[in-house]
Amino acid sequence: DAGVIQSPRHEVTEMGQEVTLRCKPISGHNSLFWYRQTMMRGLELLIYFNNNVPIDDSGMPEDRFSAKMPNASFSTLKIQPSEPRDSAVYFCASDMRGGTEAFFGQGTRLTVV
Amino acid sequence: GQQVMQIPQYQHVQEGEDFTTYCNSSTTLSNIQWYKQRPGGHPVFLIQLVKSGEVKKQKRLTFQFGEAKKNSSLHITATQTTDVGTYFCAGRTYSGAGSYQLTFGKGTKLSVIP
């Protein structure tokens, strides 16, 4: 398996633009997590899905952020409109149901100017 | 919500010295995991502890899970330059309907001076 695949690896966009981050979890994994990492706040859980259903989105900063998982092999994290303070590395991770290790993607480094 | 606190935030050690990072959860955990993130990389799983009071070793790394399943520690003996990176603990709690939330501490960034 190729592991968790995220795209793009890097994204530079202007403030106000819509940004869509993509994630393909490992086949057979039924939990998917979106994290945001910054120097100031560390690794923050934004949202996680179990069997494609959002379980906890309390970490989503505000209404500008939304996440979907239309099927077991794909998820998106969308920011609309983007702001400079959204600049961070966004990680997607997946695992088997509960109690096992989480596999992280390479991350998407987002810069909003 | 669940919070996982990790200290220290940074640690600089001379090569050959020992290193310890500590993790505390606001709630009882189902299990705790440890990850390592190299500079510019992504978190990579090291180990999982499940049982109260459990101790596991990986070469120079010793992991402990507290009796109350609310705290944990990672100890590295005789650090090497290859140990450089950020070490995260991550606590699992049951969220209902068969779902387990994974909450990370802020991590301890280890620098090793040759």
Tab-separated table of C-alpha atoms in Angstrom:
chain	number	residue	atom	x	y	z
A	1	ASP	CA	0.000	0.000	0.000
A	2	ALA	CA	1.232	3.518	-0.802
A	3	GLY	CA	0.201	4.830	2.580
A	4	VAL	CA	-1.955	7.876	3.218
A	5	ILE	CA	-1.775	10.160	0.216
A	6	GLN	CA	-2.313	13.876	0.488
A	7	SER	CA	-2.438	16.480	-2.228
A	8	PRO	CA	-1.188	18.980	-2.931
A	9	ARG	CA	2.090	18.853	-0.973
A	10	HIS	CA	2.394	22.609	-1.086
A	11	GLU	CA	-0.200	25.287	-1.688
A	12	VAL	CA	0.312	29.026	-1.873
A	13	THR	CA	-2.808	31.091	-2.266
A	14	GLU	CA	-4.028	34.608	-1.842
A	15	MET	CA	-6.208	35.666	1.031
A	16	GLY	CA	-9.862	35.222	0.199
A	17	GLN	CA	-9.375	32.316	-2.166
A	18	GLU	CA	-10.891	28.895	-1.669
A	19	VAL	CA	-8.485	26.102	-0.785
A	20	THR	CA	-9.218	22.383	-1.026
A	21	LEU	CA	-6.945	19.797	0.524
A	22	ARG	CA	-7.320	16.154	-0.417
A	23	CYS	CA	-6.644	12.890	1.315
A	24	LYS	CA	-6.740	9.243	0.321
A	25	PRO	CA	-6.579	6.988	3.392
A	26	ILE	CA	-5.063	3.550	3.473
A	27	SER	CA	-7.400	0.984	1.980
A	28	GLY	CA	-9.368	-0.826	4.659
A	29	HIS	CA	-8.939	1.858	7.294
A	30	ASN	CA	-12.241	3.159	8.585
A	31	SER	CA	-11.160	6.155	10.664
A	32	LEU	CA	-9.787	9.334	9.145
A	33	PHE	CA	-8.388	12.348	10.968
A	34	TRP	CA	-7.541	15.868	9.848
A	35	TYR	CA	-4.904	17.707	11.891
A	36	ARG	CA	-3.398	21.158	11.637
A	37	GLN	CA	0.154	21.797	12.833
A	38	THR	CA	1.644	25.174	13.691
A	39	MET	CA	4.559	26.200	15.857
A	40	MET	CA	2.279	28.014	18.268
A	41	ARG	CA	-0.515	25.479	18.665
A	42	GLY	CA	1.179	22.187	17.881
A	43	LEU	CA	-0.825	19.349	16.350
A	44	GLU	CA	-4.538	20.149	16.580
A	45	LEU	CA	-7.315	17.705	15.740
A	46	LEU	CA	-9.749	19.433	13.404
A	47	ILE	CA	-12.209	16.664	12.642
A	48	TYR	CA	-12.379	12.930	12.436
A	49	PHE	CA	-14.560	10.484	10.576
A	50	ASN	CA	-15.522	6.943	11.375
A	51	ASN	CA	-16.950	4.892	8.519
A	52	ASN	CA	-17.233	8.105	6.467
A	53	VAL	CA	-19.379	9.789	9.122
A	54	PRO	CA	-18.067	12.892	10.918
A	55	ILE	CA	-17.867	12.029	14.607
A	56	ASP	CA	-16.296	15.096	16.152
A	57	ASP	CA	-15.762	18.405	14.381
A	58	SER	CA	-15.342	20.495	17.521
A	59	GLY	CA	-11.770	21.276	16.477
A	60	MET	CA	-12.793	23.009	13.273
A	61	PRO	CA	-11.807	26.624	13.873
A	62	GLU	CA	-14.797	28.322	12.329
A	63	ASP	CA	-17.390	28.136	9.598
A	64	ARG	CA	-14.808	28.857	6.932
A	65	PHE	CA	-13.590	25.288	7.392
A	66	SER	CA	-15.525	22.299	6.150
A	67	ALA	CA	-14.654	18.650	5.627
A	68	LYS	CA	-16.294	15.845	3.714
A	69	MET	CA	-15.779	12.163	3.243
A	70	PRO	CA	-18.004	11.055	0.391
A	71	ASN	CA	-16.611	7.520	0.395
A	72	ALA	CA	-14.128	5.326	2.212
A	73	SER	CA	-11.236	6.258	-0.051
A	74	PHE	CA	-11.426	10.026	-0.210
A	75	SER	CA	-11.761	13.065	2.013
A	76	THR	CA	-11.460	16.807	1.514
A	77	LEU	CA	-10.810	19.727	3.797
A	78	LYS	CA	-11.970	23.033	2.384
A	79	ILE	CA	-11.223	26.556	3.563
A	80	GLN	CA	-13.365	29.320	2.122
A	81	PRO	CA	-12.369	32.109	2.259
A	82	SER	CA	-8.766	31.513	3.301
A	83	GLU	CA	-6.913	33.884	5.614
A	84	PRO	CA	-3.185	34.320	6.399
A	85	ARG	CA	-3.699	32.809	9.867
A	86	ASP	CA	-4.728	29.555	8.197
A	87	SER	CA	-1.130	29.060	7.088
A	88	ALA	CA	0.021	25.748	8.553
A	89	VAL	CA	0.814	22.164	7.706
A	90	TYR	CA	-2.351	20.091	7.403
A	91	PHE	CA	-2.051	16.366	8.027
A	92	CYS	CA	-4.474	13.621	7.238
A	93	ALA	CA	-4.192	10.325	9.120
A	94	SER	CA	-6.090	7.058	9.003
A	95	ASP	CA	-6.337	3.893	11.062
A	96	MET	CA	-8.376	0.780	11.632
A	97	ARG	CA	-11.234	1.055	14.067
A	98	GLY	CA	-9.925	2.196	17.414
A	99	GLY	CA	-6.872	1.246	19.403
A	100	THR	CA	-4.363	0.954	16.590
A	101	GLU	CA	-1.626	3.131	15.209
A	102	ALA	CA	-2.513	6.075	13.019
A	103	PHE	CA	-0.725	6.462	9.702
A	104	PHE	CA	-0.038	10.001	8.606
A	105	GLY	CA	0.222	11.424	5.151
A	106	GLN	CA	3.118	13.644	4.138
A	107	GLY	CA	1.057	16.729	4.867
A	108	THR	CA	0.052	19.796	2.869
A	109	ARG	CA	1.968	22.962	3.617
A	110	LEU	CA	-0.481	25.814	3.123
A	111	THR	CA	0.643	29.400	2.836
A	112	VAL	CA	-1.969	32.133	2.551
A	113	VAL	CA	-0.554	35.500	1.542
B	1	GLY	CA	-13.147	18.139	25.692
B	2	GLN	CA	-10.229	15.866	26.262
B	3	GLN	CA	-6.874	17.537	26.781
B	4	VAL	CA	-3.418	16.003	26.659
B	5	MET	CA	-0.627	18.041	28.183
B	6	GLN	CA	2.986	17.321	27.396
B	7	ILE	CA	6.152	18.715	28.965
B	8	PRO	CA	8.699	20.015	28.410
B	9	GLN	CA	8.038	21.817	25.140
B	10	TYR	CA	11.741	21.882	24.264
B	11	GLN	CA	14.770	19.965	25.484
B	12	HIS	CA	18.380	20.455	24.520
B	13	VAL	CA	20.781	17.741	25.605
B	14	GLN	CA	24.402	16.867	25.046
B	15	GLU	CA	24.875	13.680	23.092
B	16	GLY	CA	25.040	10.811	25.538
B	17	GLU	CA	22.749	12.420	28.113
B	18	ASP	CA	19.343	11.025	28.945
B	19	PHE	CA	16.020	12.589	27.934
B	20	THR	CA	12.495	12.283	29.315
B	21	THR	CA	9.168	13.687	28.153
B	22	TYR	CA	5.965	13.505	30.186
B	23	CYS	CA	2.351	13.341	29.154
B	24	ASN	CA	-0.808	13.934	31.208
B	25	SER	CA	-4.419	13.524	30.179
B	26	SER	CA	-7.445	15.228	31.680
B	27	THR	CA	-9.404	11.983	31.297
B	28	THR	CA	-8.722	8.277	31.651
B	29	LEU	CA	-7.398	6.870	28.416
B	30	SER	CA	-8.190	3.653	26.577
B	31	ASN	CA	-4.584	3.576	25.470
B	32	ILE	CA	-1.725	5.913	24.744
B	33	GLN	CA	0.507	6.064	21.712
B	34	TRP	CA	3.840	7.719	21.049
B	35	TYR	CA	4.956	9.219	17.759
B	36	LYS	CA	8.157	10.766	16.472
B	37	GLN	CA	8.308	13.521	13.896
B	38	ARG	CA	11.623	14.285	12.268
B	39	PRO	CA	12.212	17.868	11.092
B	40	GLY	CA	10.215	18.435	7.917
B	41	GLY	CA	8.515	15.059	8.218
B	42	HIS	CA	5.264	13.643	9.472
B	43	PRO	CA	4.485	11.875	12.756
B	44	VAL	CA	5.464	8.219	12.720
B	45	PHE	CA	4.115	5.699	15.188
B	46	LEU	CA	6.544	4.356	17.780
B	47	ILE	CA	4.504	2.328	20.249
B	48	GLN	CA	1.174	1.823	21.973
B	49	LEU	CA	0.555	1.182	25.673
B	50	VAL	CA	-2.750	-0.293	26.774
B	51	LYS	CA	-2.523	-1.738	30.265
B	52	SER	CA	-2.374	0.161	33.524
B	53	GLY	CA	1.253	0.402	34.693
B	54	GLU	CA	2.594	-1.030	31.457
B	55	VAL	CA	6.266	-0.576	30.598
B	56	LYS	CA	7.700	-1.246	27.163
B	57	LYS	CA	11.206	-0.896	25.805
B	58	GLN	CA	12.581	-0.312	22.333
B	59	LYS	CA	16.372	-0.388	22.504
B	60	ARG	CA	17.273	2.867	24.291
B	61	LEU	CA	13.644	4.023	24.566
B	62	THR	CA	11.484	3.170	27.605
B	63	PHE	CA	7.769	3.910	27.626
B	64	GLN	CA	5.561	3.868	30.707
B	65	PHE	CA	1.801	4.086	31.208
B	66	GLY	CA	0.566	5.257	34.593
B	67	GLU	CA	-1.509	3.160	36.959
B	68	ALA	CA	-4.518	5.429	36.510
B	69	LYS	CA	-4.094	5.402	32.720
B	70	LYS	CA	-3.915	9.195	32.686
B	71	ASN	CA	-0.199	9.771	32.329
B	72	SER	CA	2.745	8.416	30.430
B	73	SER	CA	6.426	9.022	29.871
B	74	LEU	CA	9.101	8.366	27.287
B	75	HIS	CA	12.694	8.054	28.423
B	76	ILE	CA	15.666	7.892	26.073
B	77	THR	CA	18.950	6.651	27.477
B	78	ALA	CA	22.235	7.997	26.105
B	79	THR	CA	20.783	10.176	23.351
B	80	GLN	CA	22.236	10.146	19.873
B	81	THR	CA	21.987	12.696	17.075
B	82	THR	CA	19.560	10.371	15.316
B	83	ASP	CA	17.105	10.928	18.179
B	84	VAL	CA	16.540	14.530	17.092
B	85	GLY	CA	12.901	15.341	16.415
B	86	THR	CA	9.620	16.058	18.116
B	87	TYR	CA	8.077	13.359	20.271
B	88	PHE	CA	4.308	13.323	20.651
B	89	CYS	CA	2.077	11.371	22.942
B	90	ALA	CA	-1.460	10.714	21.759
B	91	GLY	CA	-4.303	9.567	23.963
B	92	ARG	CA	-7.191	7.404	22.803
B	93	THR	CA	-10.629	7.813	24.336
B	94	TYR	CA	-13.847	6.135	23.383
B	95	SER	CA	-16.283	8.531	21.717
B	96	GLY	CA	-19.258	6.241	21.489
B	97	ALA	CA	-20.689	4.253	18.598
B	98	GLY	CA	-17.399	2.390	18.226
B	99	SER	CA	-15.365	5.515	17.606
B	100	TYR	CA	-12.066	6.364	19.235
B	101	GLN	CA	-10.755	9.902	19.343
B	102	LEU	CA	-6.990	10.388	19.120
B	103	THR	CA	-5.774	13.560	20.822
B	104	PHE	CA	-2.153	14.620	20.592
B	105	GLY	CA	-0.048	16.484	23.094
B	106	LYS	CA	1.848	19.501	21.792
B	107	GLY	CA	5.036	17.480	21.651
B	108	THR	CA	8.547	17.812	23.011
B	109	LYS	CA	11.161	19.000	20.568
B	110	LEU	CA	14.479	17.302	21.262
B	111	SER	CA	17.772	18.789	20.141
B	112	VAL	CA	20.966	16.794	20.596
B	113	ILE	CA	24.275	18.630	20.679
B	114	PRO	CA	27.088	16.472	19.267
